[in-house]
Coordinates of C-alpha atoms in Angstrom, one line a residue:
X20 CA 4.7 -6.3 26.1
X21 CA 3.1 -9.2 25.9
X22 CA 3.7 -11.9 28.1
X23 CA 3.6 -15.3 27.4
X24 CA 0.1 -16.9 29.2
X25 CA -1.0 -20.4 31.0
X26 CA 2.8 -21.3 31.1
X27 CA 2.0 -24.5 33.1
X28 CA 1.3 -26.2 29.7
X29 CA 5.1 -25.2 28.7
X30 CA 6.8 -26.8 32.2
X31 CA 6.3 -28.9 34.7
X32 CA 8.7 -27.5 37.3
X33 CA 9.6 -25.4 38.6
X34 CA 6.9 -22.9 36.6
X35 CA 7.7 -20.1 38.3
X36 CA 11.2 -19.9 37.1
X37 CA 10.1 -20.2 33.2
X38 CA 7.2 -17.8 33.8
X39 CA 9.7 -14.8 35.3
X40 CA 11.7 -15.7 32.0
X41 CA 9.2 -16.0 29.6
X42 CA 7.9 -12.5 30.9
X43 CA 11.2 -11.0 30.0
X44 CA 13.2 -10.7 33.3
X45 CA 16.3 -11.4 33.8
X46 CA 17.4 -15.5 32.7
X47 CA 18.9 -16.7 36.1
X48 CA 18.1 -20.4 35.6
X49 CA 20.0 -23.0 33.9
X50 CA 18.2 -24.5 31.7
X51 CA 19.4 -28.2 33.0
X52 CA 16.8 -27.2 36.2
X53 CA 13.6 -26.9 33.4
X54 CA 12.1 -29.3 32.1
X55 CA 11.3 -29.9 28.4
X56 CA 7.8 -28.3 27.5
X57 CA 5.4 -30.7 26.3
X58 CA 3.4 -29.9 23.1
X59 CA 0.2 -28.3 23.1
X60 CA -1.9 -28.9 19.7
X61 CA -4.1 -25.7 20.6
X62 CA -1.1 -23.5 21.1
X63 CA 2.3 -22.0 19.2
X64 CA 4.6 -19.9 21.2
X65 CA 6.5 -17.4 19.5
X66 CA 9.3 -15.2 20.3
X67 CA 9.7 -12.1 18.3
X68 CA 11.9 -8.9 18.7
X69 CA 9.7 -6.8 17.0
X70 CA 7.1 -4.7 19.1
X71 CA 3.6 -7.0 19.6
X72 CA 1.6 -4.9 18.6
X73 CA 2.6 -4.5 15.3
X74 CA 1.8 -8.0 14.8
X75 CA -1.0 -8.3 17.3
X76 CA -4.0 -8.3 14.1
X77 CA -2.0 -11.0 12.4
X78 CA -1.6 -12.8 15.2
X79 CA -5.4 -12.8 16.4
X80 CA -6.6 -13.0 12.9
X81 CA -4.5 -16.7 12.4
X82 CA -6.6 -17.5 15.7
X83 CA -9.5 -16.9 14.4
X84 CA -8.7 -18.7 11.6
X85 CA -7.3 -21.6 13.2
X86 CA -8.2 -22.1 16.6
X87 CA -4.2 -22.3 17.3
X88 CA -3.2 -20.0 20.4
X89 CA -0.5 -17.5 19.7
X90 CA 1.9 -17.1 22.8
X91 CA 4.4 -14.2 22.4
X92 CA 7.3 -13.4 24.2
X93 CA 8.7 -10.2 23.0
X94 CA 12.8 -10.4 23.6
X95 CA 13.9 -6.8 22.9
X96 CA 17.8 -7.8 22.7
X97 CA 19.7 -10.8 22.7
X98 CA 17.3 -13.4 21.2
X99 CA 20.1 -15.9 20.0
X100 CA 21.2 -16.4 23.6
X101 CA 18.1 -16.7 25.1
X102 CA 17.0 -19.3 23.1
X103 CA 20.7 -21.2 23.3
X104 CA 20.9 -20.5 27.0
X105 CA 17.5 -22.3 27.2
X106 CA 18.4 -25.1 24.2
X107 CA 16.3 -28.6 24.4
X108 CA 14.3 -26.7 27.3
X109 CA 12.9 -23.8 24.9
X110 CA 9.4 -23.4 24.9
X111 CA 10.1 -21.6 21.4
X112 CA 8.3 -22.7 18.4
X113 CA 9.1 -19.6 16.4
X114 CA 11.6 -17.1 16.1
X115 CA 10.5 -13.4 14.2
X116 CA 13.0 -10.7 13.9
X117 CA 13.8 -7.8 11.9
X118 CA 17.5 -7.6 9.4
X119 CA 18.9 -10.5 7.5
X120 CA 21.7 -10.6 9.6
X121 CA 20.1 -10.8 12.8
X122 CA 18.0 -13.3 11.4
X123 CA 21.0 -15.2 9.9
X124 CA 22.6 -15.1 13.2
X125 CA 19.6 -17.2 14.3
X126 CA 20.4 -20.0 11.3
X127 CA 24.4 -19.5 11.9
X128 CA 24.0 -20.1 15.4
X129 CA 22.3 -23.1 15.0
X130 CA 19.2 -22.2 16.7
X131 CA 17.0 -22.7 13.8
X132 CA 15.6 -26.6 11.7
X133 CA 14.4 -26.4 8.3
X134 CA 11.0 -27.3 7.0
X135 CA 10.1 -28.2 3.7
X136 CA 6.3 -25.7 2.8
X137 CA 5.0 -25.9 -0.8
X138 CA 3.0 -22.8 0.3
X139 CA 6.4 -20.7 1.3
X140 CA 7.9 -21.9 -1.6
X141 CA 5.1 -20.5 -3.7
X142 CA 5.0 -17.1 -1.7
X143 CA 8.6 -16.1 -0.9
X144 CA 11.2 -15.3 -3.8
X145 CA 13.8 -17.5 -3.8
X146 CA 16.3 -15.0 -2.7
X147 CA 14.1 -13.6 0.1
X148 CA 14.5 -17.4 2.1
X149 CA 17.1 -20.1 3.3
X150 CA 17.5 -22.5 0.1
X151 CA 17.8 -25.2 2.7
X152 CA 14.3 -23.9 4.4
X153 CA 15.7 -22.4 7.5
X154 CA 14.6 -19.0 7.2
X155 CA 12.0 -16.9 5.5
X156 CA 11.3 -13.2 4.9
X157 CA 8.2 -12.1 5.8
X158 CA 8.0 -8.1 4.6
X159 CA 10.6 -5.9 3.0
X160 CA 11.9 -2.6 4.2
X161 CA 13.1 -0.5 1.4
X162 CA 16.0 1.6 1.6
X163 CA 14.8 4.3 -0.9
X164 CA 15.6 8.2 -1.7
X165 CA 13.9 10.8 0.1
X166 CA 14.2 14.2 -2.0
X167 CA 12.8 17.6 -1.6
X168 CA 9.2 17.5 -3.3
X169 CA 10.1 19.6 -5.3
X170 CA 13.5 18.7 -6.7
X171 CA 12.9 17.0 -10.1
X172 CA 13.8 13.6 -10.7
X173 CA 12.8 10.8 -13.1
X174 CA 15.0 7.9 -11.5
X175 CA 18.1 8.0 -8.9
X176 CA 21.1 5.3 -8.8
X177 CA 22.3 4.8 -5.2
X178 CA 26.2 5.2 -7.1
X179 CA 24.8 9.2 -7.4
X180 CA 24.7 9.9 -4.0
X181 CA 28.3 9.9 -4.7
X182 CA 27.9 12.5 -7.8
X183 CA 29.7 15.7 -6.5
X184 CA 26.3 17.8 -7.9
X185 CA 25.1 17.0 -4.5
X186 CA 27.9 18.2 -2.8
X187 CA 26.2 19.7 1.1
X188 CA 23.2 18.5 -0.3
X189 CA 22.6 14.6 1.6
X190 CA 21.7 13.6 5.3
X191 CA 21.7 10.2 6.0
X192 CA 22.2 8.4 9.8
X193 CA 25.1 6.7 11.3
X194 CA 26.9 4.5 9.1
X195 CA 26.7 2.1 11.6
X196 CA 23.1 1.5 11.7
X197 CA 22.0 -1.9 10.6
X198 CA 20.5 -0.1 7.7
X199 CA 23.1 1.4 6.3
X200 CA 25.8 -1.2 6.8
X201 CA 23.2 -3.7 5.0
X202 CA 23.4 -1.2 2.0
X203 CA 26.8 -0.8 2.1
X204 CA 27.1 -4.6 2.4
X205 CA 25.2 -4.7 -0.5
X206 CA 26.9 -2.4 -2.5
X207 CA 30.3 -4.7 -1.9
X208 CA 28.7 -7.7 -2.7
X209 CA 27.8 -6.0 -6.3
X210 CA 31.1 -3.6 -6.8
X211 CA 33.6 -4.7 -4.4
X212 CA 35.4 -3.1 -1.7
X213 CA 37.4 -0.8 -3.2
X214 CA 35.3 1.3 -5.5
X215 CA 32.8 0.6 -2.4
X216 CA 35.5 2.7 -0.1
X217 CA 35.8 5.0 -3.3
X218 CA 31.6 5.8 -3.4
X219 CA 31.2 5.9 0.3
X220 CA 34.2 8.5 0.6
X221 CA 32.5 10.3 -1.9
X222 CA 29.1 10.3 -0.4
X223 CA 30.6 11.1 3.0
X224 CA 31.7 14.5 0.6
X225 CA 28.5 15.1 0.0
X226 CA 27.1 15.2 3.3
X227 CA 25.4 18.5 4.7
X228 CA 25.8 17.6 8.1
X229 CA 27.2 15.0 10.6
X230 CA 25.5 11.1 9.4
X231 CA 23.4 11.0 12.9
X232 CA 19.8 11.0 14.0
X233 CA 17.7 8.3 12.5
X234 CA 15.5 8.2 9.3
X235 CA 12.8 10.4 10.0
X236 CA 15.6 13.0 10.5
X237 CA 16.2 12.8 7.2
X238 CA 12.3 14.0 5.9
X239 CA 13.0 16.7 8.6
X240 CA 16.1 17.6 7.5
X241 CA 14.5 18.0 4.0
X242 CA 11.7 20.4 5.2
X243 CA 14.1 22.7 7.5
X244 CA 16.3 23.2 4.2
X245 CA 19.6 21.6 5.9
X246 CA 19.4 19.3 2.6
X247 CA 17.8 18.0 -0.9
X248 CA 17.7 14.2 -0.3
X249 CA 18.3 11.6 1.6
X250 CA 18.7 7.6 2.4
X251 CA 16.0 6.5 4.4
X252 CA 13.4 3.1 4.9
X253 CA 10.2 3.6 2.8
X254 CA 8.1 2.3 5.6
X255 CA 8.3 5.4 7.8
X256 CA 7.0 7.6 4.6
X257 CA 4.0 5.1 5.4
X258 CA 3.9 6.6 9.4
X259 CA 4.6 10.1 8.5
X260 CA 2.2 10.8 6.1
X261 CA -0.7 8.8 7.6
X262 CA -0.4 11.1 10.8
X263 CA -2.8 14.1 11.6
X264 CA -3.0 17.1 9.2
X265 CA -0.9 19.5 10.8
X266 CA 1.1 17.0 13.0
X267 CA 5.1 17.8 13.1
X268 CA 5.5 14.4 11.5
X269 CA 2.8 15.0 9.0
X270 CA 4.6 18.1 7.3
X271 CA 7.9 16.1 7.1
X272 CA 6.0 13.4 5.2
X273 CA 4.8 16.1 3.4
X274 CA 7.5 17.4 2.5
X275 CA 9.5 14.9 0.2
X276 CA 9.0 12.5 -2.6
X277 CA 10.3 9.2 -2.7
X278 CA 11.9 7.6 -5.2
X279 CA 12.9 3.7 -5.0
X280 CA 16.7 3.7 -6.2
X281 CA 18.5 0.8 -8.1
X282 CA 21.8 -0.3 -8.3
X283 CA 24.0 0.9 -11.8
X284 CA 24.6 -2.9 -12.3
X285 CA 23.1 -5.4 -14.6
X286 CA 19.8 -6.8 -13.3
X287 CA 20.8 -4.2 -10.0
X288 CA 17.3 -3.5 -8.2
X289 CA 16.2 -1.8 -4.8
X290 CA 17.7 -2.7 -1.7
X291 CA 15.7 -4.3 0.6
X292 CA 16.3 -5.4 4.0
X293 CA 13.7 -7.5 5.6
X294 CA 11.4 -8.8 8.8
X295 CA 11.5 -12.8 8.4
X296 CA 10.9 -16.0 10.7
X297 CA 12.4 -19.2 11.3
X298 CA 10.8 -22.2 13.2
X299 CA 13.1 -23.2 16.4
X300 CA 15.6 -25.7 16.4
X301 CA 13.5 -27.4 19.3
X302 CA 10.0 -26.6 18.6
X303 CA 7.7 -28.5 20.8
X304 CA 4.8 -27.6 18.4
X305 CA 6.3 -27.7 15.3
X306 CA 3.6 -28.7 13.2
X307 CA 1.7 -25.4 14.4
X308 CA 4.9 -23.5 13.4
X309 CA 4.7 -24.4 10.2
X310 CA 1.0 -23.0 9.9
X311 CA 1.8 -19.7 11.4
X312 CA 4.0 -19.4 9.2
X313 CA 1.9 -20.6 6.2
X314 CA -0.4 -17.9 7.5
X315 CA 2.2 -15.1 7.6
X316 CA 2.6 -15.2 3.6
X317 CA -1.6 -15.9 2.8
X318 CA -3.0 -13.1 1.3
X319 CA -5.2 -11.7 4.0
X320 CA -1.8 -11.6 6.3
X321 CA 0.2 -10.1 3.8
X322 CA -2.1 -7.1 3.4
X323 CA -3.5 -6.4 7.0
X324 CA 0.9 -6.8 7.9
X325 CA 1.5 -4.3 4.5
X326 CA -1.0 -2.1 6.2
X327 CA -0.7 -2.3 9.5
X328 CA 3.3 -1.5 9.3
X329 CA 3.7 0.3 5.8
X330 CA 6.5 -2.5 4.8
X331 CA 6.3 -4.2 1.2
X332 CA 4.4 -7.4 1.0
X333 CA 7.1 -10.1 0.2
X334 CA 4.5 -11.9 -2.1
X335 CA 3.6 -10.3 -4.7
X336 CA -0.1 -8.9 -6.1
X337 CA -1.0 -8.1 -2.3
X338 CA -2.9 -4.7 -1.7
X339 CA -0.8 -2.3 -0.1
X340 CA -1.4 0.7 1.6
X341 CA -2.1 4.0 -0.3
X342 CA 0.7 6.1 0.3
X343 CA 3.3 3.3 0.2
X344 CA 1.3 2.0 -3.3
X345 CA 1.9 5.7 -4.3
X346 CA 6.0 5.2 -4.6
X347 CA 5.2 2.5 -7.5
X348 CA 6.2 -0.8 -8.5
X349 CA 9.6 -2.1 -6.6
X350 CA 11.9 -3.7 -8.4
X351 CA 14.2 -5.9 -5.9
X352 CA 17.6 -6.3 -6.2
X353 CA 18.0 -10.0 -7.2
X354 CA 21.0 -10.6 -5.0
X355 CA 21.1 -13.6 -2.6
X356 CA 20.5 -11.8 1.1
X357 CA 22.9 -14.4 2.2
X358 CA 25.3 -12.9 -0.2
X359 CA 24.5 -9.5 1.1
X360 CA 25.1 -10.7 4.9
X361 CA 28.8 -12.3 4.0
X362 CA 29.9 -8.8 3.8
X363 CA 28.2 -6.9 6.9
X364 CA 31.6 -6.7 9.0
X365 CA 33.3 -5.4 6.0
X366 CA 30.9 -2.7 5.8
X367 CA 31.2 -2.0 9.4
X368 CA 35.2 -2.0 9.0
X369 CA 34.5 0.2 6.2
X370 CA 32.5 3.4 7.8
X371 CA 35.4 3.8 10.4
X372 CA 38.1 3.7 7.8
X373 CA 36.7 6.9 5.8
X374 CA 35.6 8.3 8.8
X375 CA 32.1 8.5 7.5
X376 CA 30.4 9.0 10.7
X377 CA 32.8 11.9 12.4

C-alpha cells in the first residue's frame, strides 16, 4: 500500500490524526477537528481503490513529466464514505475506482465537481464519461467468451449462452459479482426484464456446475473438461497467458480462445465495464487534477496502463499488448453506461428470483 507522504502540507493540526487516516486505519476523527488542506502546486493527492501498483508506472511517468507529485492513498472499501465523512476537510483531489456503478456512486453521492477538458473530450467516447464532465473512464474490461481452443466458432451472441446446444456445457461466477450483474444490467437496459429473466433462466439451464469461483475458474474449468465456454473479463487472458511456460495459470490461458461477444440488437456491441476517475468535489489542487487526468488518456499512458494491466485502451489507436491485441478489434456496445447502471439492482433482484446462483 501506498501511503500518502509529507502530510504536513495537507493539515495544519492536528497532523497526526489525518496521517493515521490517510495511511488507511481506522477514520476516528471528525472531520470538524481537521482543518482544510491548503493547496500545494507541486503536488496532487489521489485516492484510488485499485491496487498501487498497477498504476505506480503511470503515476511516476506523469511525474516525470510534470514535476506534479502524486500522493496515493489506496482505500480498499468504502471510498464514498471516506471521502463524505471527511467532506470540505478532504485532502482528495482525485478519486480512481474500478465499475461504473461504483464510480457512479461517487457522482450520485455528490462527492464529485465537473470540469470542462477539450483533451478528455477528444479522448473518451461520449458514452464512456459524465455528459455533465463528472466522470471519465479510464480503460475497459471486457466481458468476453472463453471457449475451449478447440471448439469452432466464427462469432458468439451473449443471447446464445441461453441456446440449449450448450446445455452442461457453461461455467460462469456468482451472479452477484459486479461483473455479472453489470452484464445482466446491460442486457435489461437492451431487452427488458422479462425476456432478461427468460435468457438468464435459460443460461442458468445451461450451466455445468454451480456459478461460483471467479473468472480464472472459468479458463480452468475449460482445461479440466468440466465445460466448453465461459463468461469471463478479457484482461485476465492478458495475466494468464503472459505467465511462465509451464505455470498452472499458463496452461489455463492456454487452454481457450476468446472471442469478444455482441449483443443480438441493432448497433448491440461488447460489454464493457470500466476503471474511470473523477476529480473531488473539494479538491484543493484542482487544477493538478485536471492534468493527471489529461495525462491518464495521452498516448504514452494509455499504452504503458493497456500493458501494464491487460485492459483495453479507452482511446482509440493506442498499442496494446500482444495477446490482448490477438482477440481483435472491439466493438463497444454504444449504450449510455449510465443507462446500464439505472438497472444494476434489478439485476441483482433478478439472480435470486431464478435462483441462478444455488
Amino acid at each position: 500500500m501506498r501511503r500518502l507522504i509529507q502530510a504536513a502540507r495537507l493539515t495544519v493540526v492536528p497532523g497526526a490524526l489525518l496521517l493515521l487516516a490517510a495511511c488507511g486505519s481506522p477514520d476516528t476523527t471528525p472531520a470538524t477537528e481537521v482543518a482544510a488542506p491548503a493547496a500545494d502546486a507541486g503536488e496532487v493527492n489521489l485516492y484510488t481503490t485499485r491496487e498501487p501498483g498497477l498504476i505506480q508506472p503511470l503515476l511516476e511517468a506523469f511525474t516525470a513529466q510534470t514535476g506534479t507529485k502524486v500522493n496515493t492513498v489506496f482505500v480498499r472499501d468504502g471510498l464514498l464514505e471516506r471521502v463524505r465523512a471527511e467532506g470540505e476537510r478532504s485532502p482528495a483531489d482525485v478519486l480512481m475506482t474500478v465499475d461504473t456503478g461504483n464510480l457512479l456512486d461517487l457522482v450520485d453521492g455528490g462527492q464529485t465537481q465537473a470540469i470542462e477538458s477539450q483533451v478528455l473530450s477528444a479522448a473518451i467516447p461520449a458514452h464512456l464519461r459524465g455528459g455533465d464532465g463528472q466522470w471519465f473512464a479510464l480503460s475497459l474490461r471486457d466481458r468476453v467468451l472463453y471457449a475451449d481452443k478447440d471448439l469452432s466458432l466464427d462469432g458468439f451472441t451473449y443471447e446464445q449462452l441461453a441456446d440449449p446446444q450448450w446445455k452442461g456445457r457453461v461455467c460462469i461466477r456468482s451472479g452477484q459479482h459486479p461483473y455479472n450483474t453489470s452484464l445482466i444490467a446491460a442486457m435489461i437496459a437492451h431487452d427488458g426484464v422479462e425476456r432478461t429473466e427468460a435468457w438468464l433462466r435459460g443460461v442458468k439451464a445451461n450451466l455445468a456446475r454451480k456459478a461460483a469461483g471467479g473468472d480464472r475458474d472459468v479458463a480452468r474449468d475449460i482445461l479440466a473438461g468440466i465445460c466448453d465456454i465461459g463468461i469471463a473479463n478479457a484482461y485476465y487472458v492478458g495475466r494468464m497467458k503472459n505467465e511462465a511456460e509451464g505455470s498452472e495459470q499458463r496452461q489455463w490461458g492456454d487452454a481457450i480462445q476468446v472471442i469478444r461477444p455482441t449483443f443480438a440488437v441493432a448497433g448491440g456491441g461488447t460489454h464493457v465495464n470500466i476503471s474511470g476517475t473523477a476529480v473531488a468535489r473539494h479538491a484543493p489542487n484542482r487544477d493538478n487534477a485536471v492534468k493527471l487526468l489529461e495525462y491518464l488518456v495521452s498516448d504514452e499512458a494509455q499504452s504503458l496502463y493497456a500493458k501494464a494491466n491487460y485492459e483495453y485502451p479507452v482511446k482509440a489507436g493506442v498499442e496494446l499488448d500482444p495477446v490482448v491485441a490477438s482477440f481483435g478489434e472491439m466493438t463497444v456496445d454504444a449504450l449510455p453506461l449510465t443507462e446500464v447502471a439505472k438497472h444494476r439492482r434489478q439485476a441483482s433482484e433478478l439472480v435470486d428470483r431464478v435462483g441462478f446462483d444455488n
